[in-house]
Short mmCIF file of C-alpha atoms in Angstrom, two decimals:
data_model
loop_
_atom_site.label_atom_id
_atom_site.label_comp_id
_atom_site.label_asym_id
_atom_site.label_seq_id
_atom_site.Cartn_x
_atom_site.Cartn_y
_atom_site.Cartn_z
CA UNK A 1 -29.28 0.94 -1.13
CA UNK A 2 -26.56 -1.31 -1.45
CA UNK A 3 -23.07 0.20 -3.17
CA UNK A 4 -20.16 -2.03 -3.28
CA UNK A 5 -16.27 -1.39 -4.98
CA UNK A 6 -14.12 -4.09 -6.26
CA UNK A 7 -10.89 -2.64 -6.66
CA UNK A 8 -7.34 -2.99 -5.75
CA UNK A 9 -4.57 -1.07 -4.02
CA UNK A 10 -5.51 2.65 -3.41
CA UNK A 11 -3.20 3.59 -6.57
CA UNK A 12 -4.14 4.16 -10.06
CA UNK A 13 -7.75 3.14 -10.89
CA UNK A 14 -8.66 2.16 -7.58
CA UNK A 15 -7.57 5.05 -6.16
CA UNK A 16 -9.13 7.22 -8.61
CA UNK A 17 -12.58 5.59 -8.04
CA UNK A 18 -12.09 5.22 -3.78
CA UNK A 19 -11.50 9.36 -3.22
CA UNK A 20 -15.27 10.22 -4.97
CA UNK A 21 -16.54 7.54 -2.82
CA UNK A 22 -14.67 9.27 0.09
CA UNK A 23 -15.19 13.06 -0.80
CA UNK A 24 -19.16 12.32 -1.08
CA UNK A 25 -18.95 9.93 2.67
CA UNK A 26 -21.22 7.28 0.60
CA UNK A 27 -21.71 4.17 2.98
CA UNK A 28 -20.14 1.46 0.70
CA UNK A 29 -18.46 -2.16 0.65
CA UNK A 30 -15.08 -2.46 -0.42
CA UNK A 31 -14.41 -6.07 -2.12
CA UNK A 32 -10.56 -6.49 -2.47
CA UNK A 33 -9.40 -7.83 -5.49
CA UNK A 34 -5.79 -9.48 -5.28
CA UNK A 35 -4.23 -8.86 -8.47
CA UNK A 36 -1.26 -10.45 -7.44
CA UNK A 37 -3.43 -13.87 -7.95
CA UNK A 38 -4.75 -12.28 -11.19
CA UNK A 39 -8.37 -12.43 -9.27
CA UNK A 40 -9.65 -10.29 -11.99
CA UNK A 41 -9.19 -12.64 -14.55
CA UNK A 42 -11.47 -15.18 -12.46
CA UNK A 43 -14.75 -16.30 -13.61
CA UNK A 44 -16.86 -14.94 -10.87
CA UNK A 45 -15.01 -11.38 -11.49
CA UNK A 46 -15.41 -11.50 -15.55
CA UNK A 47 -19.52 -12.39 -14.54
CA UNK A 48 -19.41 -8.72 -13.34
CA UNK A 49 -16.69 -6.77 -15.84
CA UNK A 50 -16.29 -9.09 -18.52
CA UNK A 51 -13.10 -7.27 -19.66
CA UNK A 52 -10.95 -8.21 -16.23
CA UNK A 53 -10.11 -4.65 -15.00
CA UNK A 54 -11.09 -3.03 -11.57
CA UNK A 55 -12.50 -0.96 -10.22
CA UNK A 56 -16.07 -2.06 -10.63
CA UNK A 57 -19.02 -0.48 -9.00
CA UNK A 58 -21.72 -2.56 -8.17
CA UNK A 59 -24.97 -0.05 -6.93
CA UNK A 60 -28.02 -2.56 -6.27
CA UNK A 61 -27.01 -4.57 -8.86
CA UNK A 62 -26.33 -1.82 -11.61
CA UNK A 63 -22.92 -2.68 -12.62
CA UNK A 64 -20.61 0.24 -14.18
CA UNK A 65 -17.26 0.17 -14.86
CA UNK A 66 -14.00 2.20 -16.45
CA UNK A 67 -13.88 4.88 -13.94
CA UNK A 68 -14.39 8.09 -16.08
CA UNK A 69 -18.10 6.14 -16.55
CA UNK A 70 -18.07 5.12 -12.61
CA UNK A 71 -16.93 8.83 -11.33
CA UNK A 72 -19.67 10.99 -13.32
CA UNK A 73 -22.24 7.94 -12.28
CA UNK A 74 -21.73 8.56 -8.50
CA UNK A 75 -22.35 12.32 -9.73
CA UNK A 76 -25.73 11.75 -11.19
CA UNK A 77 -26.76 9.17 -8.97
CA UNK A 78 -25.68 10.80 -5.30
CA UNK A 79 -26.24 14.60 -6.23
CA UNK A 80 -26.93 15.67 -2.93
CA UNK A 81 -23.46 13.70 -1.59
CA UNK A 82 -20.60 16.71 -2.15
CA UNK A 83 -20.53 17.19 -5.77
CA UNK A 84 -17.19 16.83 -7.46
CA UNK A 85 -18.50 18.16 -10.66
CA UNK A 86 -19.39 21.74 -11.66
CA UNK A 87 -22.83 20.99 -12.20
CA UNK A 88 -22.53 23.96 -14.86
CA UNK A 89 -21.92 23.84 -18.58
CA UNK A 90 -18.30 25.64 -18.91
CA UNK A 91 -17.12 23.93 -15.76
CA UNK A 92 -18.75 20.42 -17.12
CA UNK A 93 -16.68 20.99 -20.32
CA UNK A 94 -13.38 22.25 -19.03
CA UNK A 95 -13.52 19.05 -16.12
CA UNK A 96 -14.18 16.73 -18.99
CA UNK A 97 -11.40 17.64 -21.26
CA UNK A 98 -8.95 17.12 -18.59
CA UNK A 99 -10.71 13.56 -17.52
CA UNK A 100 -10.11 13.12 -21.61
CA UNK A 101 -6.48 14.12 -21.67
CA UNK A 102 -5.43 12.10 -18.41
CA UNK A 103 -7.51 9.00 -19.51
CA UNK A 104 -5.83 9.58 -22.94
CA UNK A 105 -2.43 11.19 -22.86
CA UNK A 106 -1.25 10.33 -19.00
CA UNK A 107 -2.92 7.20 -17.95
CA UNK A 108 -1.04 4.40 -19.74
CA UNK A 109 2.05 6.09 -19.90
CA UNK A 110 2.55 6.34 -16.24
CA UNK A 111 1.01 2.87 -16.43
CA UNK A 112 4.01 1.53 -18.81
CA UNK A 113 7.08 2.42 -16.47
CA UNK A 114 4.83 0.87 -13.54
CA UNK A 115 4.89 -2.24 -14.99
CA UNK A 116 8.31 -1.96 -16.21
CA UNK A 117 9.15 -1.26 -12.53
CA UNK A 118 6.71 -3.81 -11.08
CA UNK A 119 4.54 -6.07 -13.32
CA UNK A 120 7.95 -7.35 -15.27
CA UNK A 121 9.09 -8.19 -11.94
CA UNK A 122 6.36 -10.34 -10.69
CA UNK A 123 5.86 -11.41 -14.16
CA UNK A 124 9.46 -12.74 -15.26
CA UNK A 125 8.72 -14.37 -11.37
CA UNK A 126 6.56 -17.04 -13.01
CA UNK A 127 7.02 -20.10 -15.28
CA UNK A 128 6.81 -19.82 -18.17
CA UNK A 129 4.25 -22.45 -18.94
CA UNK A 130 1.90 -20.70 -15.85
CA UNK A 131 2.61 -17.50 -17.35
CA UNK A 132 1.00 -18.73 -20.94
CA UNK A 133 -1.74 -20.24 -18.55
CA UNK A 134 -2.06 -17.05 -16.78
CA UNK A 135 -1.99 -14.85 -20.10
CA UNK A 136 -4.47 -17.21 -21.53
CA UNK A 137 -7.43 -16.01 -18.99
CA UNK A 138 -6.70 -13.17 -19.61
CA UNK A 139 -10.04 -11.33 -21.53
CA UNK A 140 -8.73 -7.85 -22.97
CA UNK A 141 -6.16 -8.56 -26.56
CA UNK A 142 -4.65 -5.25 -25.24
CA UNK A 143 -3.94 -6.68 -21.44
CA UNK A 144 -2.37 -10.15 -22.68
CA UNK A 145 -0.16 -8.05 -24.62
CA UNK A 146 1.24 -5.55 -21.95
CA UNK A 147 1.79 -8.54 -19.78
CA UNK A 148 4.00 -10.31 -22.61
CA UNK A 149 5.42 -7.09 -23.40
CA UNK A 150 6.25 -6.56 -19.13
CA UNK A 151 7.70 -9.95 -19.19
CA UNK A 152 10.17 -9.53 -22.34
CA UNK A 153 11.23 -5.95 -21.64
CA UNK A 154 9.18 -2.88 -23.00
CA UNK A 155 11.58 -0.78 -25.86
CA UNK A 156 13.35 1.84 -25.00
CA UNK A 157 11.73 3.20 -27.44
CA UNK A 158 8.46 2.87 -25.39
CA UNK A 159 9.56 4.01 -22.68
CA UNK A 160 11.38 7.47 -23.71
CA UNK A 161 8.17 8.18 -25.55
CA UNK A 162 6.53 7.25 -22.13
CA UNK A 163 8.37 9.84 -20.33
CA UNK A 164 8.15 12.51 -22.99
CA UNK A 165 4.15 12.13 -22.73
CA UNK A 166 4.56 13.01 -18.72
CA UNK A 167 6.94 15.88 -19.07
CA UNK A 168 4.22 17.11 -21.53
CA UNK A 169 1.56 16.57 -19.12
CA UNK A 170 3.42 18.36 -16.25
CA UNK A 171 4.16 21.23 -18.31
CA UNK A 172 0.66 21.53 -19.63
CA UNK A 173 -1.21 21.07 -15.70
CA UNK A 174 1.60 23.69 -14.66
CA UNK A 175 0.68 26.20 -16.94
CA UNK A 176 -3.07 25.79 -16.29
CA UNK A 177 -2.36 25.79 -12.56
CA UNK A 178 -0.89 29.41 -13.33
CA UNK A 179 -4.29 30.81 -14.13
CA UNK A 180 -6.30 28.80 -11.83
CA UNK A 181 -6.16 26.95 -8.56
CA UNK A 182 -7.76 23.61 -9.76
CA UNK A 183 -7.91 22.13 -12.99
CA UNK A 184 -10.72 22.75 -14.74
CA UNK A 185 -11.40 26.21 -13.04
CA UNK A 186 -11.62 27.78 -9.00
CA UNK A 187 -13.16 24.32 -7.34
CA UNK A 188 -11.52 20.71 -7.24
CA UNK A 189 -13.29 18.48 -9.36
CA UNK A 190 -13.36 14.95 -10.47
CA UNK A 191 -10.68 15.85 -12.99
CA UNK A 192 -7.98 16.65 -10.14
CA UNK A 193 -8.81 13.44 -8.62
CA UNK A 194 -8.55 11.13 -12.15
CA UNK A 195 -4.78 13.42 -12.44
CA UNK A 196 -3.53 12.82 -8.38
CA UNK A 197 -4.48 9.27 -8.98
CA UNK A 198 -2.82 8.68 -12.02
CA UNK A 199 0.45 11.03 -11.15
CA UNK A 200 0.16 13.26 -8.69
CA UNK A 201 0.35 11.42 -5.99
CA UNK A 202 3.46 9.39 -7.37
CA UNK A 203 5.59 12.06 -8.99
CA UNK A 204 7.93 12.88 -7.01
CA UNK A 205 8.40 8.98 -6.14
CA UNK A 206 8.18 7.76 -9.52
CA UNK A 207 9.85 10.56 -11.58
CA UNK A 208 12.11 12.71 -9.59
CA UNK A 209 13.52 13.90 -12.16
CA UNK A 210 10.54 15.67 -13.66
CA UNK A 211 8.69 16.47 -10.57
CA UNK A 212 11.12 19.28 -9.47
CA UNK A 213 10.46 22.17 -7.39
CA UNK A 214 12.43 24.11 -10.63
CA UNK A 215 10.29 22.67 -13.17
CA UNK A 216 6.59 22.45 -11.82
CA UNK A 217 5.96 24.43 -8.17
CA UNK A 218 2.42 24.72 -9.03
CA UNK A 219 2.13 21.21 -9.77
CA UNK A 220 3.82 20.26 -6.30
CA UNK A 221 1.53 22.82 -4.67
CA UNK A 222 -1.44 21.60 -5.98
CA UNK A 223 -0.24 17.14 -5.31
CA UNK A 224 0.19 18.04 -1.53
CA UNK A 225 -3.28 20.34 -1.53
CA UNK A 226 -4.90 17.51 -2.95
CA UNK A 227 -3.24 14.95 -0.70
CA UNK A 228 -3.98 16.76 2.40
CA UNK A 229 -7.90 16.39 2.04
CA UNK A 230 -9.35 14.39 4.40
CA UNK A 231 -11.08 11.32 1.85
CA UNK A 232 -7.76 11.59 0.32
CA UNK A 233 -5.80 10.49 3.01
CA UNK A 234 -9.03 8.34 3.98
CA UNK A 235 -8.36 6.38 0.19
CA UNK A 236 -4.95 6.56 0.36
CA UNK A 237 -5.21 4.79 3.92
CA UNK A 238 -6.72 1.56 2.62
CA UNK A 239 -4.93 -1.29 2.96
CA UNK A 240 -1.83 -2.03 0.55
CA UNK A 241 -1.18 -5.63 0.33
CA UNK A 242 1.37 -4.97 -2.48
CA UNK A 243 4.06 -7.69 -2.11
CA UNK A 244 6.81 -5.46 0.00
CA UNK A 245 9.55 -6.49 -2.05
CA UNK A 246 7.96 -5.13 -5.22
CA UNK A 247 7.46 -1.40 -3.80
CA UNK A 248 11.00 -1.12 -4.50
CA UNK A 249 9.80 -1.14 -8.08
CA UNK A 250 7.27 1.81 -7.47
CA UNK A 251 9.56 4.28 -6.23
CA UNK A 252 8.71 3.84 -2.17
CA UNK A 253 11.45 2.28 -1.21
CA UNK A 254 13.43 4.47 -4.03
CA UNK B 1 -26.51 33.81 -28.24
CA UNK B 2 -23.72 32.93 -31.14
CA UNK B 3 -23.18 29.59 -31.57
CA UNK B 4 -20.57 28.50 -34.31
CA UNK B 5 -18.59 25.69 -35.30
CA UNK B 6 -15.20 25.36 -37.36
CA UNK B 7 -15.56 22.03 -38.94
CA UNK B 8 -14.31 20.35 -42.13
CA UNK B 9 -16.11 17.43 -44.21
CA UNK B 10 -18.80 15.85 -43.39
CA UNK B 11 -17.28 13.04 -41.89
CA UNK B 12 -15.54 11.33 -38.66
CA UNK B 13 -15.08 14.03 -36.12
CA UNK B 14 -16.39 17.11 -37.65
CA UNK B 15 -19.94 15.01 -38.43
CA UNK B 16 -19.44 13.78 -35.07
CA UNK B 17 -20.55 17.48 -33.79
CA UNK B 18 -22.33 18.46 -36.48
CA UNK B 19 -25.26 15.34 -36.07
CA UNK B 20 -26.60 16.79 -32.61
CA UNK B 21 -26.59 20.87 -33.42
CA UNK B 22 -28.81 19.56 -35.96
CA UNK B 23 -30.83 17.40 -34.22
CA UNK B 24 -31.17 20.20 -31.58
CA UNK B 25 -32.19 22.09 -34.37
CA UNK B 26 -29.77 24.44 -32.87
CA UNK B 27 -29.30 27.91 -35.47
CA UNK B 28 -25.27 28.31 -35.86
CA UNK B 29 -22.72 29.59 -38.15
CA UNK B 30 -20.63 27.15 -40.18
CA UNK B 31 -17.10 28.00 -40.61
CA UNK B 32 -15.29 25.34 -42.68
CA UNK B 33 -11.52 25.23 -42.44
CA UNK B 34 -9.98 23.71 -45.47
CA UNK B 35 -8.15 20.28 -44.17
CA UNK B 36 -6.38 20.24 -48.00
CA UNK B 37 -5.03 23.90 -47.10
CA UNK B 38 -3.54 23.10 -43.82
CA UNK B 39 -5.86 26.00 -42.35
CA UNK B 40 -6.31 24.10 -38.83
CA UNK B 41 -2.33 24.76 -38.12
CA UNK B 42 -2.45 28.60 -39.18
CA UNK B 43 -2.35 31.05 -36.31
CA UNK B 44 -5.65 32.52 -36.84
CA UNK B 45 -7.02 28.64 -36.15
CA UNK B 46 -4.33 27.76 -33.46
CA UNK B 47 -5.37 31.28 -31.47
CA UNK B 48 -8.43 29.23 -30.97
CA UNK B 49 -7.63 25.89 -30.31
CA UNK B 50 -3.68 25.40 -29.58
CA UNK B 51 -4.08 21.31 -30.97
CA UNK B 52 -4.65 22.38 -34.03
CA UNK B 53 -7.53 20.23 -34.61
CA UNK B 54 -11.17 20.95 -35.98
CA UNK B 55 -13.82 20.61 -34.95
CA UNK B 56 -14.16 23.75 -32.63
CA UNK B 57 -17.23 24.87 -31.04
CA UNK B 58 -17.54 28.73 -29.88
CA UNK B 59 -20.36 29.58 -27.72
CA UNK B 60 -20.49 33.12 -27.05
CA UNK B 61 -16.75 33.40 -27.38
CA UNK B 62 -16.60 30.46 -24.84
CA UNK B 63 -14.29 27.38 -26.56
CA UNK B 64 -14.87 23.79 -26.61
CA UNK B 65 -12.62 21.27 -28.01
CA UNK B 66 -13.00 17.59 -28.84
CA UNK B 67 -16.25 16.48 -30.05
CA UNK B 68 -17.19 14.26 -26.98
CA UNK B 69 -16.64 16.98 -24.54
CA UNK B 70 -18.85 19.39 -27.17
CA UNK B 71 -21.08 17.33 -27.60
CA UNK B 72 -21.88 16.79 -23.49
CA UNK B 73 -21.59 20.41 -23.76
CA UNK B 74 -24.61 20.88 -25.97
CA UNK B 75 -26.31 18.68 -23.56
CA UNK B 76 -25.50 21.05 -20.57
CA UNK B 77 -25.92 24.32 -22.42
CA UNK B 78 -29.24 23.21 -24.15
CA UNK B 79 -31.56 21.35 -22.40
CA UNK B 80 -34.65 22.21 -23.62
CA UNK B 81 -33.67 21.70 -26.88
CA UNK B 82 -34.26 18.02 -28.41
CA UNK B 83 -32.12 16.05 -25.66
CA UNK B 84 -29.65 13.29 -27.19
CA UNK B 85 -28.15 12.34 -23.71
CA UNK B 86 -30.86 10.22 -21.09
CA UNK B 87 -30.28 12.44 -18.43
CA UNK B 88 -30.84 9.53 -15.78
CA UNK B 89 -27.44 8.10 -13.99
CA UNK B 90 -28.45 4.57 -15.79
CA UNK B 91 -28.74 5.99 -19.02
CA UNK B 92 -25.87 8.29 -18.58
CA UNK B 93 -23.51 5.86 -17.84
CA UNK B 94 -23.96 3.60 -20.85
CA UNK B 95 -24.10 6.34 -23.33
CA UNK B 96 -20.55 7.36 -21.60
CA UNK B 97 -19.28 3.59 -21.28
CA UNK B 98 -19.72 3.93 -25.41
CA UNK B 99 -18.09 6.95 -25.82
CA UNK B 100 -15.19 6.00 -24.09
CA UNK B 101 -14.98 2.54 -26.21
CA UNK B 102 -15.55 4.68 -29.77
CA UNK B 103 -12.97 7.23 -28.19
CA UNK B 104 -10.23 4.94 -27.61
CA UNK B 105 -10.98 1.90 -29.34
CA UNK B 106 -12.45 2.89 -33.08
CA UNK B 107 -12.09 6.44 -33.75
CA UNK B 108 -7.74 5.98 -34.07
CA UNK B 109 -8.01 2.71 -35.83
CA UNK B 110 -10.91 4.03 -38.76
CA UNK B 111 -8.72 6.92 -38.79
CA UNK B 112 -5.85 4.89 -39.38
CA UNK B 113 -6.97 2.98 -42.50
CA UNK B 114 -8.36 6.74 -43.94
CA UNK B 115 -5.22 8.41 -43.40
CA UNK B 116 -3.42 5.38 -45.05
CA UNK B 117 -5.95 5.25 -48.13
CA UNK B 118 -6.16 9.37 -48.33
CA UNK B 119 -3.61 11.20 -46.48
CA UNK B 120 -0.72 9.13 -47.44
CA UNK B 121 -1.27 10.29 -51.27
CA UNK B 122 -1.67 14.01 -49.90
CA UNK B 123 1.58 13.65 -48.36
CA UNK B 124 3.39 12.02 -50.77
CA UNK B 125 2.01 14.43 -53.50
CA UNK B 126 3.61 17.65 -51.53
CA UNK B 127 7.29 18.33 -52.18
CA UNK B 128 9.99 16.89 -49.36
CA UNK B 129 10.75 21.11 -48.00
CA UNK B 130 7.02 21.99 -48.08
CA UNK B 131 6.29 18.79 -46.49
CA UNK B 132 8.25 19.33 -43.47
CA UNK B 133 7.55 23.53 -43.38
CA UNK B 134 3.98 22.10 -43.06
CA UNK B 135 4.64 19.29 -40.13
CA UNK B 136 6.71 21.89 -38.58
CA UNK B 137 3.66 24.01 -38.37
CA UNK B 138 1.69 20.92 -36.67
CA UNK B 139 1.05 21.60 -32.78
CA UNK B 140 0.82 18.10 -31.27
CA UNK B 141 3.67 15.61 -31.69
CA UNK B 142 1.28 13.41 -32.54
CA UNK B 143 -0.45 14.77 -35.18
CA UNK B 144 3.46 15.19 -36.64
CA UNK B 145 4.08 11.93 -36.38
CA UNK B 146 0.97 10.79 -38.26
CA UNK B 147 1.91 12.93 -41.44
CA UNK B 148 5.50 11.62 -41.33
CA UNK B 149 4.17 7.81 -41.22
CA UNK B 150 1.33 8.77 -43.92
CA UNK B 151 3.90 9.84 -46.13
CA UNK B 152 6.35 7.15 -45.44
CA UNK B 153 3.68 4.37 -45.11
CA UNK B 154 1.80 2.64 -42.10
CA UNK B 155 3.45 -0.81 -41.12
CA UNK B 156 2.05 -3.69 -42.37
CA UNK B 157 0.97 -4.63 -38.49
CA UNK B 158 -0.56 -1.49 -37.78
CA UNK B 159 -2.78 -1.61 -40.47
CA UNK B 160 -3.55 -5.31 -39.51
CA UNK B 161 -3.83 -4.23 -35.95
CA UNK B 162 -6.55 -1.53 -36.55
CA UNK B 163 -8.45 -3.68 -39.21
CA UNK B 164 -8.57 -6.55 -35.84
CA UNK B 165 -10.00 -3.33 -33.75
CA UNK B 166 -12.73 -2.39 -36.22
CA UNK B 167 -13.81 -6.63 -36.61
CA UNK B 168 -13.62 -6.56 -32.41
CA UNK B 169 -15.67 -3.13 -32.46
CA UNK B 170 -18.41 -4.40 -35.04
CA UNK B 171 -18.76 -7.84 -33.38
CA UNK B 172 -19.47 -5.98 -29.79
CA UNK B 173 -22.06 -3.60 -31.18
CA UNK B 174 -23.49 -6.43 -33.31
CA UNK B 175 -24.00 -8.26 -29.48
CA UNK B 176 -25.17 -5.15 -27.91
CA UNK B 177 -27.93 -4.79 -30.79
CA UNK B 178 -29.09 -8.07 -29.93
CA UNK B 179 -30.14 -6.89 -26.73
CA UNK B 180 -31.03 -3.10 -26.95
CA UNK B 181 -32.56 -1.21 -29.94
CA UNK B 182 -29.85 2.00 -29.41
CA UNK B 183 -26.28 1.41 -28.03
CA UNK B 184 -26.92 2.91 -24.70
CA UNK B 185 -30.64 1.70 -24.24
CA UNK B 186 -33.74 2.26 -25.67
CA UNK B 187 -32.54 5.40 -27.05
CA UNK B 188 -30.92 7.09 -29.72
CA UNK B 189 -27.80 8.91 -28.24
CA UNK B 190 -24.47 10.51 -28.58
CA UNK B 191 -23.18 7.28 -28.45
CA UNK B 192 -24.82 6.17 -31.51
CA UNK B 193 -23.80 9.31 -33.13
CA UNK B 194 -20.42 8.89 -32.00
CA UNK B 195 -20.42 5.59 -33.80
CA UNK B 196 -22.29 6.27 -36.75
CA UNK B 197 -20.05 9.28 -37.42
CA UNK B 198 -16.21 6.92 -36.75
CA UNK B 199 -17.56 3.84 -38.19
CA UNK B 200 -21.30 3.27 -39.40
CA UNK B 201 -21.70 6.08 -42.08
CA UNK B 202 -18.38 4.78 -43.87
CA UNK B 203 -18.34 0.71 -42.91
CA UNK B 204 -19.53 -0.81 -45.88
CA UNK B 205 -17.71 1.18 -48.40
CA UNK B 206 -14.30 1.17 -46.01
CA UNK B 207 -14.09 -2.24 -44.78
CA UNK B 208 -16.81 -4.28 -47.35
CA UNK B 209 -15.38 -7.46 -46.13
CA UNK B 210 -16.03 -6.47 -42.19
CA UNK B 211 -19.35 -4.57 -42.93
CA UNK B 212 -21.19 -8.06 -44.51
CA UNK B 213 -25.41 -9.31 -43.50
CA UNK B 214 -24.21 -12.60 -42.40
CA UNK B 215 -21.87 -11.23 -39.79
CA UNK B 216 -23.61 -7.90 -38.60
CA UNK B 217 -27.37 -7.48 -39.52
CA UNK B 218 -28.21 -5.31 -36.77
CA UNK B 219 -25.25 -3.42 -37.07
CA UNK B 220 -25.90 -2.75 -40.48
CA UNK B 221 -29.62 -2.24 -39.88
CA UNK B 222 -28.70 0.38 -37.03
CA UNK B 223 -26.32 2.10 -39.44
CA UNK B 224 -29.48 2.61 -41.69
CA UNK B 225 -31.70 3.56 -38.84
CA UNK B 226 -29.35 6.37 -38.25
CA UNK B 227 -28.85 7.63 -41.56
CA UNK B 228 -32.04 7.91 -42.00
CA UNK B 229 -32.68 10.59 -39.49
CA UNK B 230 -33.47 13.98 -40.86
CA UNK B 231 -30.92 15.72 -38.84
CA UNK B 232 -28.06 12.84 -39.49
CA UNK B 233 -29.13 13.66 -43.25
CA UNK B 234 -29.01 17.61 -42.96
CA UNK B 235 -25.54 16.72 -41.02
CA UNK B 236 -24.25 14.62 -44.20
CA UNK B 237 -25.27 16.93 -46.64
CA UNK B 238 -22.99 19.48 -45.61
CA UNK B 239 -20.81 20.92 -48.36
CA UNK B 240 -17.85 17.81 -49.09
CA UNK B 241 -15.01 19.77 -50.66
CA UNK B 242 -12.82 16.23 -50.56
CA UNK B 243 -10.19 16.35 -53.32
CA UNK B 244 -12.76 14.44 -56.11
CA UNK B 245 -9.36 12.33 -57.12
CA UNK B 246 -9.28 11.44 -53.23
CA UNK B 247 -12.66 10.04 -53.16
CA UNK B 248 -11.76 6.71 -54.46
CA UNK B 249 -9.42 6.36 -51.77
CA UNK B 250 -12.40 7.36 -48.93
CA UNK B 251 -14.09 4.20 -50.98
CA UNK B 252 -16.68 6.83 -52.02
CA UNK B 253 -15.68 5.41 -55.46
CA UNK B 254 -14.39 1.71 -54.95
#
């Protein structure tokens, strides 16, 4: 059995596809891809994921990727490996409408001031004739247009209504987190680990002003119960090759 | 064991859940909420699903919202009964990579090009002060937003934008039918109804110039493979209380 990851930093969809691996100890090879030299937009990376994106899990060949599809995968595939799902039909459904609302409602709006931090950055860096080069190989209509969008400047517009979607999500996973200790019920589940990857663990850098002790306690409580699991810190402790100057831009050096 | 499920037309999301409890051959009670009424924002609806959006699923006084995560739910809760899922981690994980794509990349954009042919002359027809005592009864933000711009109009480029989606959507299917008999495989399964119910049942009379035999034959062959099911046709001939003066704008009468 061969099981292989092609993914990125441990942030974001990398991260949120490295912890299962972790949490279930599967025996698998992580491929670095270097977004910073758009790898993912390289032949021999669009042979696997023709739409350009990591993660991708490769398991003996079986490629599966978006990693909603990749987390419940390692589920059915590796039941015996600590399951992260309930296994149960209420605690199925409740874990799957939060993986809906986070890859819905959360995901690209964190996403949008990340790139306004960071991918403008690095991509206002380039020529412009390698940028249209660059933009070009690009596969997804959607991607080439957040990358001209992060060169030009996203709205203001945009952005407000970015923010407004995450104090919405706080409020809502703070409220839950009243009337039980994980997500989608009394045990941690997949859907905790698609919402710590996509926020929680970059809340309080990211968006201070939301993530306040006043405003969301729960939701603290829960990021640093999360964090403090051993294939957590494991996922989070793969290597960051993020160009140093740039983590300015995601709130580390904030 | 009561199962029951608040739906409206035949059509889009409400069909969407109503194709597999009849193909399970599952007994349940129908409880339509009038769409033309507003009923989904009234508190009696709202007690049971705060979004304010049908269809609803109640299973023993247990609640399940959004028709992807009912529909797995059926899967869970009802195994013995007809199964529409594969129930292998193969299987499993195309039927989900579909989902996803008809979650996030059709269902908004059909939607779109409905609400601008029907909802937009609902809107317009109700009074300025009702009109916004109704949004202000609306639970989601979005959902607000999307009466306001029915009312007032999409944009030119939206509509544009979403027509593009549905010609990207139809030529990947078309591709995939090249190569498997079902979206996910060799079998029919939620993703295929997930499909059929966003796009298929309504493609040729909503976008005639997308939905033609030289561009998609199998698409168009699958759509009729579908509807021919006995459960897709129970499903369909649900009671349609559609506003008969709307119909032309479904395309029902183009």
């Amino acid at each position: 059995m061969t099981l292989k990851l092609y993914h990125a930093e441990p942030a974001a969809n990398s991260l949120k596809s490295l912890i299962p691996l972790k949490e279930k100890a599967l025996d698998f090879e992580s491929v670095y891809v270097d977004l910073h030299k758009f790898e993912q937009h390289e032949a021999w990376f669009t042979a696997l994921n023709p739409e350009g994106q990591v993660p991708v899990l490769d398991h003996d060949g079986f490629i599966v990727t978006h990693t909603t599809v990749i987390n419940e995968y390692l589920e059915d595939a590796f039941p015996y490996a600590p399951p992260l799902r309930p296994n149960e039909p209420k605690g199925n459904a409740r874990m799957r409408f939060w993986n809906k609302f986070v890859d819905e409602h959360v995901m690209n709006y964190v996403s949008m001031h990340g790139w306004h931090r960071m991918v403008g950055v690095l991509a206002r860096g380039i020529e412009s004739g390698e940028f249209e080069k660059m933009v070009a190989r690009i596969p997804l209509h959607e991607q080439r247009e957040k990358w001209r969008t992060a060169r030009s400047g996203f709205s203001e517009a945009d952005l407000a209504n970015a923010t407004r979607k995450i104090e919405v999500a706080v409020d809502k996973v703070e409220e839950q987190l009243g009337r039980t200790n994980w997500l989608a019920g009394e045990i941690y589940t997949l859907a905790d680990i698609n919402l710590f990857a996509h926020l929680g663990f970059a809340l309080a850098r990211m968006f201070p002003e939301i993530g306040t002790r006043e405003r969301c306690p729960r939701f603290l409580d829960w990021v640093e119960r999360v964090r403090a699991r051993p294939a957590v810190q494991a996922a989070l402790n793969m290597p960051d090759h993020t160009n140093p100057a740039l983590r300015t831009f995601t709130g580390h050096a904030r």
